[in-house]
Coordinates of C-alpha atoms and ligand atoms in Angstrom, one line a residue:
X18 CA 169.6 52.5 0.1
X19 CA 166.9 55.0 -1.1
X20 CA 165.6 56.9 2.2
X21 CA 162.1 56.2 3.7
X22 CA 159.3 58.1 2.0
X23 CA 156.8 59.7 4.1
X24 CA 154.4 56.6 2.7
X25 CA 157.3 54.2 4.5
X26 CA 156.8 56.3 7.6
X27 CA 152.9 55.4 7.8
X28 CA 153.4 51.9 6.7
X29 CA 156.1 50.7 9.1
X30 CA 156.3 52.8 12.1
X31 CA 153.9 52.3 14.7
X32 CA 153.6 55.4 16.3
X33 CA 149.5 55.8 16.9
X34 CA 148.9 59.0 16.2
X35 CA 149.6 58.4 12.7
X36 CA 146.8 55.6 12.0
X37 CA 143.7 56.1 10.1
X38 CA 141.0 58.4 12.6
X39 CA 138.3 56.3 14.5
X40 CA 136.3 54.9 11.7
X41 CA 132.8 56.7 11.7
X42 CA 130.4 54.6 12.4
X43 CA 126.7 55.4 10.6
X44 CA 123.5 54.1 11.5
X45 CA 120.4 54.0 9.3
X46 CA 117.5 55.1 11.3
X47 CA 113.9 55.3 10.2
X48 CA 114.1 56.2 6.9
X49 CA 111.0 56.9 4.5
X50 CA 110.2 53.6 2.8
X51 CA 110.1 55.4 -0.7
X52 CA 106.6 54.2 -1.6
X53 CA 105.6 56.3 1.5
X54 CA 107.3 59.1 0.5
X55 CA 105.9 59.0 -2.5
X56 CA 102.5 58.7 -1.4
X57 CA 102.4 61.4 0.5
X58 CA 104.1 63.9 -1.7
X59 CA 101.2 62.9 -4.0
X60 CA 98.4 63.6 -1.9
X61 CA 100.3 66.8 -0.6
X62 CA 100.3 67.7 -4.5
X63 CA 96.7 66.8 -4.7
X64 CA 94.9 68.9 -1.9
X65 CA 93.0 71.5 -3.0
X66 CA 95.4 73.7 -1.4
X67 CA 99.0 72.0 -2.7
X68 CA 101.7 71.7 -0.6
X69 CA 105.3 70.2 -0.7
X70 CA 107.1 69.3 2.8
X71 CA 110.3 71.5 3.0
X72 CA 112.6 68.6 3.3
X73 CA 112.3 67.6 -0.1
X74 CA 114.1 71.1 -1.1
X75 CA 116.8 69.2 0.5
X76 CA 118.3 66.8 -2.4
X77 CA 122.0 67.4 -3.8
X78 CA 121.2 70.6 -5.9
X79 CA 119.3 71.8 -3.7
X80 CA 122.1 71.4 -0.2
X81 CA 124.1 73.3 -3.1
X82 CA 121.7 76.0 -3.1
X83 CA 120.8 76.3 0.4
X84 CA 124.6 76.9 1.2
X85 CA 124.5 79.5 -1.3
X86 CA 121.4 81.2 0.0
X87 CA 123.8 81.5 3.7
X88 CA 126.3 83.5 1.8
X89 CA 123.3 86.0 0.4
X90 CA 123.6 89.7 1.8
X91 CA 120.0 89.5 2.3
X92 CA 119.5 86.0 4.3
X93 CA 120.8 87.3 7.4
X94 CA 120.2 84.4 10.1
X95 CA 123.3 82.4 9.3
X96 CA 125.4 85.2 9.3
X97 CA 123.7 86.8 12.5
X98 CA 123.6 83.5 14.4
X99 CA 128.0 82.7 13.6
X100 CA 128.3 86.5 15.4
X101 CA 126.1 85.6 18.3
X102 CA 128.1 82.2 18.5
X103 CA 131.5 83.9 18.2
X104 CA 130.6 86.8 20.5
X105 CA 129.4 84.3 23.6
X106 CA 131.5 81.4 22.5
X107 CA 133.2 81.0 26.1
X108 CA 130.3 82.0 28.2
X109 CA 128.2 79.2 26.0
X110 CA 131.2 77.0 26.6
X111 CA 131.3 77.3 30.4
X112 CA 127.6 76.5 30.8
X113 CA 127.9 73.4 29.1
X114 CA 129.1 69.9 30.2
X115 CA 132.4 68.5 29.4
X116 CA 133.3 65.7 27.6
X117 CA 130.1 66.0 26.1
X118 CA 128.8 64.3 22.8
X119 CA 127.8 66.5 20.4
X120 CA 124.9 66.0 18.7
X121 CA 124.0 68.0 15.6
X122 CA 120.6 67.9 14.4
X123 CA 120.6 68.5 10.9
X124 CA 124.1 69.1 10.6
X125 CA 124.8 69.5 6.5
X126 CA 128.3 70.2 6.2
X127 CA 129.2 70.1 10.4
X128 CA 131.0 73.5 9.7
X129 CA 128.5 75.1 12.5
X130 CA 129.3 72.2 15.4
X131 CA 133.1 71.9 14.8
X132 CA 133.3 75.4 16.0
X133 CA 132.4 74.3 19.6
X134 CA 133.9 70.9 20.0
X135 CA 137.5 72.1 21.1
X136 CA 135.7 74.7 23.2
X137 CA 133.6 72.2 24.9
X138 CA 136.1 68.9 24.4
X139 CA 133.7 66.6 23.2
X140 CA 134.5 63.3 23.3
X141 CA 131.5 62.4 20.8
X142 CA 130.2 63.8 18.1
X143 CA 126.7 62.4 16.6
X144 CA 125.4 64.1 13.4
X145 CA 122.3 63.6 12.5
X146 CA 120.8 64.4 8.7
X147 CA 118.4 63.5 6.3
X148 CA 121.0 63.2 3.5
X149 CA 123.3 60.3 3.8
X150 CA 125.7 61.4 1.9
X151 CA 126.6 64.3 3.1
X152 CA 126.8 62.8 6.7
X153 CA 129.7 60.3 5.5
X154 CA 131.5 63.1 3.8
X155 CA 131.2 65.5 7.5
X156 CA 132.0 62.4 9.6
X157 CA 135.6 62.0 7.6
X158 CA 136.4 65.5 7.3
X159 CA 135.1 65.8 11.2
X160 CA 137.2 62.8 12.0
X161 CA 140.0 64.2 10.5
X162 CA 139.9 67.7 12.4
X163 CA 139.5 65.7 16.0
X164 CA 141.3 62.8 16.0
X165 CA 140.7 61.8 19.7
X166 CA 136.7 62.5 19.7
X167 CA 134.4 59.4 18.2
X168 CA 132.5 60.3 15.0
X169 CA 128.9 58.2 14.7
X170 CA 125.9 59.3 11.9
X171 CA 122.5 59.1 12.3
X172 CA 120.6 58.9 8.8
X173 CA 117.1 60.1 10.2
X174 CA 114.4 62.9 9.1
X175 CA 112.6 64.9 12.0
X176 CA 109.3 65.1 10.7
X177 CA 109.4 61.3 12.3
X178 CA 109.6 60.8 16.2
X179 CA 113.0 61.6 17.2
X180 CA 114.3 58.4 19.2
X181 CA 118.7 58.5 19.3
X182 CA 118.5 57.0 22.7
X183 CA 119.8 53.5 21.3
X184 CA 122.8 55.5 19.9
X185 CA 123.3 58.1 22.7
X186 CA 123.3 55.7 25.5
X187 CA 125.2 53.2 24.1
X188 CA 128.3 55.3 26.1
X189 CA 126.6 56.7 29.2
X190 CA 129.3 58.8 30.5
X191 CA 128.7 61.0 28.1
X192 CA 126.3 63.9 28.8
X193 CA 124.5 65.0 25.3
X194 CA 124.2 68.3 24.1
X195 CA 121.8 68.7 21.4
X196 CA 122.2 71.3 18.9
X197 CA 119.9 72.7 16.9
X198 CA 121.1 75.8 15.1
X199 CA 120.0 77.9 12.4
X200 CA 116.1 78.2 13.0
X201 CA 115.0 75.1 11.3
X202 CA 112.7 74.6 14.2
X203 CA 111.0 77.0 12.3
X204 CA 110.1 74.8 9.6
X205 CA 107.6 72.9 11.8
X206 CA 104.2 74.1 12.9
X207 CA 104.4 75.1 16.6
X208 CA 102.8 72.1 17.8
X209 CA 105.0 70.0 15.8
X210 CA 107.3 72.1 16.7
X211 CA 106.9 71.4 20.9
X212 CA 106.7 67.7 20.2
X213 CA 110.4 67.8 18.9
X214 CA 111.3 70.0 21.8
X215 CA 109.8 67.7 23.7
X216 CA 112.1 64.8 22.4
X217 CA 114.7 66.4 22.7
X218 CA 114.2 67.1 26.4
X219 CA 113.6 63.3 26.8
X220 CA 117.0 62.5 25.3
X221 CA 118.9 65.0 28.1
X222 CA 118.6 63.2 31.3
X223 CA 119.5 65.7 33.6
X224 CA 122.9 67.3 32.8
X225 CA 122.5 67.9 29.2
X226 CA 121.5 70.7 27.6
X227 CA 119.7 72.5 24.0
X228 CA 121.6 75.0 22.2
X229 CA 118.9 76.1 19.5
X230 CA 118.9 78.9 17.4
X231 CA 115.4 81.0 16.1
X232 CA 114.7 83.5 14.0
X233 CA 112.8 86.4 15.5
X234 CA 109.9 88.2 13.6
X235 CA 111.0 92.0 12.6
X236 CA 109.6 94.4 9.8
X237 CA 108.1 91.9 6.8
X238 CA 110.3 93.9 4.0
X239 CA 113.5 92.5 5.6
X240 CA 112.0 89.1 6.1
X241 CA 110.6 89.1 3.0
X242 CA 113.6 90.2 1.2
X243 CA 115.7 87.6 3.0
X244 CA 113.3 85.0 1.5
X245 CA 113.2 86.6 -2.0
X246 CA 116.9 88.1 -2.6
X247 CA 117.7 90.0 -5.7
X248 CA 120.1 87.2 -7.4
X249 CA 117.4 85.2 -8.0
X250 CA 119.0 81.9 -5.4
X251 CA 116.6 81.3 -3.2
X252 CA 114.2 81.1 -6.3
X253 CA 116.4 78.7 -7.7
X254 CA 116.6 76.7 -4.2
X255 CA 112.3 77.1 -4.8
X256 CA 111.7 76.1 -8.0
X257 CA 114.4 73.0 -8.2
X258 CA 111.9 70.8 -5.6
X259 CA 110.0 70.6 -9.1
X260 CA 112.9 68.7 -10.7
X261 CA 113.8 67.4 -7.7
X262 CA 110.3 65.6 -7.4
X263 CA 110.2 64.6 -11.2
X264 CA 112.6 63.0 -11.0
X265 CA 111.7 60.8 -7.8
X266 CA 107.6 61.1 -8.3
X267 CA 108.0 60.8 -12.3
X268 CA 105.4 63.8 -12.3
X269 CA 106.2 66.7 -15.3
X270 CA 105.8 69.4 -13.7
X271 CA 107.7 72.6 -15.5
X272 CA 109.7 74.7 -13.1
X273 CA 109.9 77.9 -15.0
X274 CA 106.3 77.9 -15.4
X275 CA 106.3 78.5 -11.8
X276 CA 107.1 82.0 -10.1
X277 CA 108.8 81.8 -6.3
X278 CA 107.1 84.2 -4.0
X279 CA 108.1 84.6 -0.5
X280 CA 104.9 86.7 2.0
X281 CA 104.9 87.0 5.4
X282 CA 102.1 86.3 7.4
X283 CA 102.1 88.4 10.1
X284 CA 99.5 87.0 12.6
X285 CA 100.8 83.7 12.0
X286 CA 104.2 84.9 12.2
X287 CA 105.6 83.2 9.6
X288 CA 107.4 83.2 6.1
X289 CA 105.4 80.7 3.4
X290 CA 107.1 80.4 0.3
X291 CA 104.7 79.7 -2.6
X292 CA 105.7 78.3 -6.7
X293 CA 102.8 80.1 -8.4
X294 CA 101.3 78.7 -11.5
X295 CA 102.4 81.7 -14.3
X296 CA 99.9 80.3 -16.6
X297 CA 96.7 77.8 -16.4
X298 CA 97.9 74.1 -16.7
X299 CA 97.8 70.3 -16.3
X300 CA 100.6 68.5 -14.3
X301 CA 100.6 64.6 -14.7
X302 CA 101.0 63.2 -11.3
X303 CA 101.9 59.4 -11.5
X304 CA 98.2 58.2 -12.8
X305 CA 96.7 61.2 -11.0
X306 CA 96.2 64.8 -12.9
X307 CA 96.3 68.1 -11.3
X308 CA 95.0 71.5 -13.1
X309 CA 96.9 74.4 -11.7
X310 CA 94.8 78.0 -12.9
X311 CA 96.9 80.7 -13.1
X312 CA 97.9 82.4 -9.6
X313 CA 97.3 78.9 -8.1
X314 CA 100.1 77.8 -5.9
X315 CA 101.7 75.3 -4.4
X316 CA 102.9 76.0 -0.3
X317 CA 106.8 74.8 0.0
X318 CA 107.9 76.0 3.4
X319 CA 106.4 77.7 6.1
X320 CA 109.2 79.4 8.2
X321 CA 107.8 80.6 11.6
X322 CA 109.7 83.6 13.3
X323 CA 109.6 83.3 17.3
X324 CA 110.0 86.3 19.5
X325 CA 111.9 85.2 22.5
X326 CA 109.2 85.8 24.5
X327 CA 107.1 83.1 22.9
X328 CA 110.1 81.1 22.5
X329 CA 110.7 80.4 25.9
X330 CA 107.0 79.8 26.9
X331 CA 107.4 77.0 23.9
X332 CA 110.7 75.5 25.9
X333 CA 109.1 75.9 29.2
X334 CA 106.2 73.4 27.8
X335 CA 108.4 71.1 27.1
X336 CA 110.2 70.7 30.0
X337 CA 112.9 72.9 30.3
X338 CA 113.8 75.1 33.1
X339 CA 116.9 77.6 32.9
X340 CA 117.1 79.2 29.7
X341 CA 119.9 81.7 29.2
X342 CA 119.6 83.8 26.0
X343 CA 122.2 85.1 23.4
X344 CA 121.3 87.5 20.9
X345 CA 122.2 90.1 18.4
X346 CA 121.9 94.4 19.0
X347 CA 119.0 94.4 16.5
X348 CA 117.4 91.7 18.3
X349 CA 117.2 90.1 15.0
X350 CA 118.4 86.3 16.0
X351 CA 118.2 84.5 19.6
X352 CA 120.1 81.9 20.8
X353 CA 118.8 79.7 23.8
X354 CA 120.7 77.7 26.1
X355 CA 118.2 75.4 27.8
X356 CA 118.5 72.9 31.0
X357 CA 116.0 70.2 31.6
X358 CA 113.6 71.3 34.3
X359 CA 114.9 70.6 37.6
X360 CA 118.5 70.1 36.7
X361 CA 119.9 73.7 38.3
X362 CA 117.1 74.6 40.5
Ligands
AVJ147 C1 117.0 75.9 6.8 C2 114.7 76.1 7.4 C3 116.4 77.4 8.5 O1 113.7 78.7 7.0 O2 115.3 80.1 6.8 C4 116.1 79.5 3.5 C5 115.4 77.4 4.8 N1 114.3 78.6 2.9 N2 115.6 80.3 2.5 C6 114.9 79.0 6.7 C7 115.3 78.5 3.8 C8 114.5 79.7 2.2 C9 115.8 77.9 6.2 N3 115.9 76.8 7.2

Protein backbone atom coordinates (compact mmCIF):
# COMPACT_ATOMS: atom_id res chain seq x y z
CA UNK A 1 0.00 0.00 0.00
CA UNK A 2 1.85 3.33 -1.09
CA UNK A 3 1.53 5.86 2.04
CA UNK A 4 -0.77 8.90 1.98
CA UNK A 5 0.71 11.87 0.22
CA UNK A 6 0.23 15.17 1.82
CA UNK A 7 -2.40 15.70 -1.35
CA UNK A 8 -4.37 12.51 0.39
CA UNK A 9 -4.12 14.32 3.67
CA UNK A 10 -6.14 17.43 2.23
CA UNK A 11 -8.52 15.36 0.21
CA UNK A 12 -9.71 12.86 2.80
CA UNK A 13 -9.28 14.06 6.13
CA UNK A 14 -11.63 16.37 7.44
CA UNK A 15 -9.80 18.22 9.90
CA UNK A 16 -11.02 22.12 9.20
CA UNK A 17 -8.27 23.95 9.54
CA UNK A 18 -6.95 22.46 6.43
CA UNK A 19 -9.87 23.66 3.98
CA UNK A 20 -9.51 26.36 1.48
CA UNK A 21 -9.56 30.14 3.58
CA UNK A 22 -12.96 32.01 3.59
CA UNK A 23 -13.47 32.68 0.01
CA UNK A 24 -13.03 36.56 -0.48
CA UNK A 25 -15.92 37.98 -1.45
CA UNK A 26 -15.55 41.26 -3.99
CA UNK A 27 -18.04 43.72 -4.72
CA UNK A 28 -18.01 46.15 -7.70
CA UNK A 29 -18.92 49.53 -6.51
CA UNK A 30 -19.39 52.59 -8.63
CA UNK A 31 -17.05 52.23 -11.07
CA UNK A 32 -16.35 54.93 -13.94
CA UNK A 33 -18.56 54.02 -16.89
CA UNK A 34 -15.55 54.25 -19.33
CA UNK A 35 -17.16 56.70 -21.72
CA UNK A 36 -17.10 59.01 -18.54
CA UNK A 37 -13.84 58.44 -17.86
CA UNK A 38 -12.92 59.22 -21.03
CA UNK A 39 -14.73 62.33 -21.28
CA UNK A 40 -13.43 63.86 -18.66
CA UNK A 41 -9.75 62.94 -19.19
CA UNK A 42 -10.46 64.80 -22.52
CA UNK A 43 -11.74 67.90 -21.31
CA UNK A 44 -9.06 67.77 -18.48
CA UNK A 45 -6.51 67.51 -21.56
CA UNK A 46 -8.30 70.32 -23.27
CA UNK A 47 -8.29 73.23 -20.61
CA UNK A 48 -6.26 75.87 -21.28
CA UNK A 49 -4.39 74.95 -18.31
CA UNK A 50 -4.11 70.77 -18.79
CA UNK A 51 -4.55 68.57 -16.20
CA UNK A 52 -4.60 64.69 -15.69
CA UNK A 53 -6.39 63.36 -12.28
CA UNK A 54 -3.68 61.39 -10.31
CA UNK A 55 -5.57 58.19 -10.30
CA UNK A 56 -4.88 57.54 -13.76
CA UNK A 57 -0.97 57.16 -12.72
CA UNK A 58 -2.42 54.19 -11.19
CA UNK A 59 -2.63 51.41 -14.01
CA UNK A 60 -0.46 48.13 -13.84
CA UNK A 61 2.92 49.86 -14.81
CA UNK A 62 2.37 52.38 -13.11
CA UNK A 63 1.32 50.27 -9.21
CA UNK A 64 4.90 48.80 -10.46
CA UNK A 65 6.35 52.16 -10.28
CA UNK A 66 4.76 53.59 -7.37
CA UNK A 67 6.03 50.61 -5.21
CA UNK A 68 9.37 51.44 -6.52
CA UNK A 69 9.18 55.08 -5.78
CA UNK A 70 8.50 53.67 -1.72
CA UNK A 71 11.81 52.01 -1.85
CA UNK A 72 13.62 55.46 -3.10
CA UNK A 73 16.19 57.04 -0.52
CA UNK A 74 14.71 60.26 -1.35
CA UNK A 75 10.63 59.55 -0.96
CA UNK A 76 10.78 59.40 2.66
CA UNK A 77 6.93 59.15 3.75
CA UNK A 78 6.55 55.41 3.35
CA UNK A 79 9.57 54.74 5.12
CA UNK A 80 8.92 57.50 7.88
CA UNK A 81 5.26 56.46 8.27
CA UNK A 82 6.27 52.10 8.78
CA UNK A 83 8.77 53.71 11.77
CA UNK A 84 5.98 55.82 13.32
CA UNK A 85 3.66 52.66 12.96
CA UNK A 86 6.26 50.26 14.42
CA UNK A 87 7.38 52.64 17.13
CA UNK A 88 3.49 53.13 18.60
CA UNK A 89 2.25 49.85 17.26
CA UNK A 90 0.80 48.84 20.81
CA UNK A 91 -0.24 52.20 22.03
CA UNK A 92 -2.20 52.52 18.49
CA UNK A 93 -3.36 49.03 19.15
CA UNK A 94 -4.86 49.64 22.63
CA UNK A 95 -6.83 52.70 21.46
CA UNK A 96 -8.56 50.87 19.03
CA UNK A 97 -11.57 48.49 19.15
CA UNK A 98 -11.36 44.81 19.03
CA UNK A 99 -12.68 42.55 16.72
CA UNK A 100 -12.71 45.24 14.46
CA UNK A 101 -12.99 45.18 10.59
CA UNK A 102 -10.44 46.58 8.92
CA UNK A 103 -10.91 48.67 6.30
CA UNK A 104 -8.14 49.83 4.03
CA UNK A 105 -8.65 52.62 1.78
CA UNK A 106 -6.64 52.29 -1.09
CA UNK A 107 -4.92 49.37 0.08
CA UNK A 108 -2.50 48.17 -3.13
CA UNK A 109 -0.65 45.36 -2.06
CA UNK A 110 -2.39 45.21 1.87
CA UNK A 111 1.26 44.93 3.07
CA UNK A 112 0.59 48.25 5.24
CA UNK A 113 -2.90 46.83 7.07
CA UNK A 114 -1.67 43.18 7.73
CA UNK A 115 0.77 44.75 10.04
CA UNK A 116 -2.07 45.61 12.47
CA UNK A 117 -4.65 42.95 12.09
CA UNK A 118 -3.05 40.38 14.73
CA UNK A 119 -2.38 43.48 16.91
CA UNK A 120 -5.85 44.52 16.78
CA UNK A 121 -7.67 40.83 15.99
CA UNK A 122 -9.74 41.83 13.30
CA UNK A 123 -12.30 39.80 12.53
CA UNK A 124 -12.83 41.66 9.06
CA UNK A 125 -10.85 42.99 6.73
CA UNK A 126 -12.46 45.25 3.80
CA UNK A 127 -9.96 46.62 1.16
CA UNK A 128 -10.94 48.97 -0.90
CA UNK A 129 -8.96 50.07 -4.40
CA UNK A 130 -9.40 51.42 -7.59
CA UNK A 131 -7.56 48.46 -9.26
CA UNK A 132 -9.38 45.21 -9.30
CA UNK A 133 -6.89 43.28 -9.76
CA UNK A 134 -4.73 43.89 -7.38
CA UNK A 135 -7.50 43.71 -4.76
CA UNK A 136 -8.21 39.82 -5.74
CA UNK A 137 -4.50 39.10 -5.62
CA UNK A 138 -4.31 41.05 -1.59
CA UNK A 139 -7.58 39.33 -0.65
CA UNK A 140 -5.92 35.65 -1.37
CA UNK A 141 -2.60 36.30 -0.10
CA UNK A 142 -4.60 38.28 3.01
CA UNK A 143 -6.79 35.31 3.35
CA UNK A 144 -4.07 33.12 3.46
CA UNK A 145 -2.01 34.98 6.36
CA UNK A 146 -5.40 35.12 8.61
CA UNK A 147 -7.34 32.24 8.21
CA UNK A 148 -10.06 33.05 10.91
CA UNK A 149 -10.64 36.91 9.80
CA UNK A 150 -13.24 37.41 6.60
CA UNK A 151 -11.69 38.88 3.55
CA UNK A 152 -14.44 41.21 1.34
CA UNK A 153 -13.10 43.85 -1.67
CA UNK A 154 -14.51 46.82 -2.59
CA UNK A 155 -13.66 47.89 -6.31
CA UNK A 156 -14.33 51.80 -5.85
CA UNK A 157 -12.38 55.16 -6.64
CA UNK A 158 -12.59 58.05 -4.05
CA UNK A 159 -12.83 60.88 -6.12
CA UNK A 160 -16.74 59.50 -6.09
CA UNK A 161 -18.80 59.74 -2.83
CA UNK A 162 -17.57 57.22 -0.47
CA UNK A 163 -20.71 55.02 0.53
CA UNK A 164 -19.42 51.19 2.07
CA UNK A 165 -22.27 51.30 4.44
CA UNK A 166 -24.11 48.42 2.49
CA UNK A 167 -20.84 46.32 2.91
CA UNK A 168 -19.82 47.48 6.45
CA UNK A 169 -23.15 46.93 8.03
CA UNK A 170 -24.03 43.99 6.54
CA UNK A 171 -22.22 42.43 10.08
CA UNK A 172 -23.02 45.04 12.73
CA UNK A 173 -21.03 43.73 15.50
CA UNK A 174 -18.20 44.83 14.00
CA UNK A 175 -16.83 48.22 14.82
CA UNK A 176 -14.86 49.67 11.54
CA UNK A 177 -11.68 51.15 11.64
CA UNK A 178 -10.84 52.99 8.56
CA UNK A 179 -7.36 53.34 7.46
CA UNK A 180 -6.02 55.71 5.41
CA UNK A 181 -2.26 55.63 5.32
CA UNK A 182 0.35 57.04 3.36
CA UNK A 183 -0.87 60.72 2.74
CA UNK A 184 -3.02 60.12 -0.24
CA UNK A 185 -5.45 62.46 1.38
CA UNK A 186 -3.09 64.65 -0.04
CA UNK A 187 -3.93 64.08 -3.45
CA UNK A 188 -7.33 65.83 -3.04
CA UNK A 189 -7.89 69.56 -2.76
CA UNK A 190 -8.72 70.47 0.87
CA UNK A 191 -12.18 70.79 0.35
CA UNK A 192 -12.34 67.69 -1.43
CA UNK A 193 -10.32 66.58 0.91
CA UNK A 194 -12.92 67.42 4.17
CA UNK A 195 -15.79 65.86 2.22
CA UNK A 196 -13.98 62.39 2.32
CA UNK A 197 -13.17 63.06 5.95
CA UNK A 198 -16.39 63.69 6.32
CA UNK A 199 -17.61 60.25 4.87
CA UNK A 200 -15.57 58.66 6.59
CA UNK A 201 -16.75 59.97 9.87
CA UNK A 202 -20.35 58.95 8.69
CA UNK A 203 -19.33 55.39 8.20
CA UNK A 204 -17.89 55.15 12.14
CA UNK A 205 -20.97 55.25 14.17
CA UNK A 206 -19.63 55.88 17.45
CA UNK A 207 -16.90 53.43 18.45
CA UNK A 208 -14.87 53.38 15.40
CA UNK A 209 -12.09 55.23 14.63
CA UNK A 210 -9.49 56.95 11.51
CA UNK A 211 -6.03 55.99 11.49
CA UNK A 212 -4.69 58.46 8.62
CA UNK A 213 -1.40 59.26 7.74
CA UNK A 214 -0.11 63.04 6.24
CA UNK A 215 2.76 64.34 5.03
CA UNK A 216 3.86 67.47 6.72
CA UNK A 217 5.32 70.51 4.79
CA UNK A 218 9.30 71.03 5.57
CA UNK A 219 12.11 72.78 3.55
CA UNK A 220 10.94 72.57 -0.43
CA UNK A 221 14.60 71.02 -1.51
CA UNK A 222 13.66 67.76 0.44
CA UNK A 223 10.12 67.82 -0.75
CA UNK A 224 11.11 68.55 -3.95
CA UNK A 225 13.81 66.04 -4.12
CA UNK A 226 11.47 63.34 -2.83
CA UNK A 227 9.17 64.15 -5.83
CA UNK A 228 12.11 64.40 -8.32
CA UNK A 229 14.78 61.59 -7.13
CA UNK A 230 18.06 61.14 -8.84
CA UNK A 231 17.23 57.50 -10.57
CA UNK A 232 14.92 59.02 -12.71
CA UNK A 233 11.53 56.63 -11.12
CA UNK A 234 9.29 58.87 -10.19
CA UNK A 235 9.80 60.46 -13.70
CA UNK A 236 9.11 57.22 -15.05
CA UNK A 237 5.84 56.79 -12.70
CA UNK A 238 5.15 60.69 -14.53
CA UNK A 239 5.62 60.30 -17.87
CA UNK A 240 3.99 56.55 -18.25
CA UNK A 241 0.18 58.29 -17.56
CA UNK A 242 1.03 59.34 -21.34
CA UNK A 243 1.06 55.63 -22.45
CA UNK A 244 -1.19 54.78 -19.96
CA UNK A 245 -3.85 57.26 -21.47
CA UNK A 246 -2.95 56.27 -25.20
CA UNK A 247 -3.70 53.47 -24.77
CA UNK A 248 -7.23 53.84 -23.08
CA UNK A 249 -7.99 57.60 -24.76
CA UNK A 250 -6.33 56.41 -28.25
CA UNK A 251 -4.65 59.98 -28.01
CA UNK A 252 -0.59 60.01 -29.35
CA UNK A 253 0.82 61.78 -27.14
CA UNK A 254 4.85 61.14 -26.99
CA UNK A 255 6.15 60.56 -23.47
CA UNK A 256 9.76 61.49 -23.94
CA UNK A 257 8.82 64.55 -25.44
CA UNK A 258 7.68 65.50 -22.09
CA UNK A 259 10.13 66.48 -19.05
CA UNK A 260 8.70 65.49 -15.30
CA UNK A 261 9.15 68.47 -13.01
CA UNK A 262 8.15 68.29 -9.43
CA UNK A 263 7.76 72.47 -7.54
CA UNK A 264 6.54 73.13 -4.50
CA UNK A 265 4.16 75.68 -3.90
CA UNK A 266 4.68 76.97 -0.83
CA UNK A 267 1.56 79.19 0.01
CA UNK A 268 -0.48 76.56 -1.27
CA UNK A 269 1.48 74.00 0.55
CA UNK A 270 1.67 71.64 -1.90
CA UNK A 271 3.82 69.43 -4.41
CA UNK A 272 2.30 69.68 -8.28
CA UNK A 273 4.00 67.51 -10.54
CA UNK A 274 3.96 68.95 -14.11
CA UNK A 275 4.97 66.76 -17.91
CA UNK A 276 6.39 69.83 -19.72
CA UNK A 277 6.19 70.11 -23.36
CA UNK A 278 10.33 69.86 -24.38
CA UNK A 279 9.41 71.18 -27.75
CA UNK A 280 6.25 72.98 -29.54
CA UNK A 281 3.64 70.27 -30.71
CA UNK A 282 0.33 68.87 -31.73
CA UNK A 283 -1.30 65.92 -29.70
CA UNK A 284 -4.34 64.20 -31.40
CA UNK A 285 -6.94 63.84 -28.88
CA UNK A 286 -9.77 61.46 -30.08
CA UNK A 287 -11.32 63.97 -32.86
CA UNK A 288 -10.05 66.93 -30.70
CA UNK A 289 -6.35 68.58 -31.28
CA UNK A 290 -4.32 70.09 -28.67
CA UNK A 291 -1.07 72.36 -29.43
CA UNK A 292 1.29 72.19 -26.55
CA UNK A 293 4.24 75.30 -27.06
CA UNK A 294 7.19 74.56 -25.54
CA UNK A 295 7.36 74.94 -21.52
CA UNK A 296 3.58 74.32 -21.70
CA UNK A 297 2.49 71.70 -19.20
CA UNK A 298 0.25 69.49 -18.21
CA UNK A 299 -0.67 69.36 -14.05
CA UNK A 300 -0.64 65.47 -12.88
CA UNK A 301 -0.83 65.47 -9.12
CA UNK A 302 -1.10 68.04 -6.64
CA UNK A 303 0.25 66.56 -3.30
CA UNK A 304 -0.76 68.89 -0.39
CA UNK A 305 1.56 68.77 2.77
CA UNK A 306 -0.52 69.39 6.16
CA UNK A 307 1.14 70.63 9.28
CA UNK A 308 -0.65 68.98 12.09
CA UNK A 309 -1.92 71.98 13.20
CA UNK A 310 -4.04 72.40 10.15
CA UNK A 311 -4.62 68.86 10.10
CA UNK A 312 -6.54 68.60 13.08
CA UNK A 313 -8.66 71.86 12.43
CA UNK A 314 -9.53 69.80 8.99
CA UNK A 315 -10.61 66.51 11.28
CA UNK A 316 -12.33 68.64 13.78
CA UNK A 317 -14.63 70.01 10.73
CA UNK A 318 -15.55 66.99 9.96
CA UNK A 319 -16.69 65.65 13.04
CA UNK A 320 -14.09 64.22 14.90
CA UNK A 321 -13.27 64.82 18.50
CA UNK A 322 -10.22 63.06 20.20
CA UNK A 323 -7.29 63.03 18.02
CA UNK A 324 -4.10 61.51 19.42
CA UNK A 325 -1.03 62.12 17.24
CA UNK A 326 2.07 59.96 16.29
CA UNK A 327 4.94 61.30 14.68
CA UNK A 328 8.55 61.17 13.68
CA UNK A 329 11.72 63.28 15.63
CA UNK A 330 11.98 65.47 12.56
CA UNK A 331 8.39 66.13 12.63
CA UNK A 332 8.51 65.06 9.01
CA UNK A 333 5.23 62.57 8.95
CA UNK A 334 2.06 62.64 11.48
CA UNK A 335 -0.08 59.97 12.18
CA UNK A 336 -3.68 60.74 13.65
CA UNK A 337 -5.80 58.57 15.60
CA UNK A 338 -9.33 60.15 15.33
CA UNK A 339 -12.74 59.40 17.37
CA UNK A 340 -16.05 60.54 16.13
CA UNK A 341 -17.12 63.60 18.09
CA UNK A 342 -18.78 62.65 21.11
CA UNK A 343 -17.64 59.11 21.40
CA UNK A 344 -14.96 59.67 24.54
CA UNK A 345 -16.06 62.90 25.84
C1 LIG B 1 0.31 57.94 -3.26
C2 LIG B 1 -0.51 60.14 -3.34
C3 LIG B 1 0.66 59.39 -1.42
O1 LIG B 1 1.63 62.09 -3.15
O2 LIG B 1 3.36 61.19 -2.24
C4 LIG B 1 4.61 59.67 -5.07
C5 LIG B 1 2.04 59.67 -4.92
N1 LIG B 1 3.55 60.84 -6.50
N2 LIG B 1 5.51 60.27 -5.88
C6 LIG B 1 2.34 61.12 -2.91
C7 LIG B 1 3.38 60.05 -5.47
C8 LIG B 1 4.86 60.97 -6.73
C9 LIG B 1 1.94 59.73 -3.43
N3 LIG B 1 0.61 59.32 -2.90
Amino acid sequence: MKPASPLDVRLFDDVPILCAPFPPQIHVEALEDPAERNASLLAGLLQPRACISPKHLYDAQGCTLYGAICQLDEYYPTRTEAAIFARHRHEIADLLPRHCQWVDLGCGDGAKAFDWLEHVAAARYVGVDIAEDWLRDTLERGAKRFPDAEFVGIVTDFTRPLSLAHVLDAVDDYTPVMFYPGSSIGNFEPDEALALLRAMRRHLGRDGRLLIGVDAPKEPARLEAAYDDALGVTAAFNRNVLRHINRTLGTDFEPAAFAHRAVFDRERSRIEMHLVALYPQTVTLGHAQRRFEAGEFIVTEHSYKYAPERFVELLSQAGFGRIDRFSDERGWFNVFLAAPAGALE
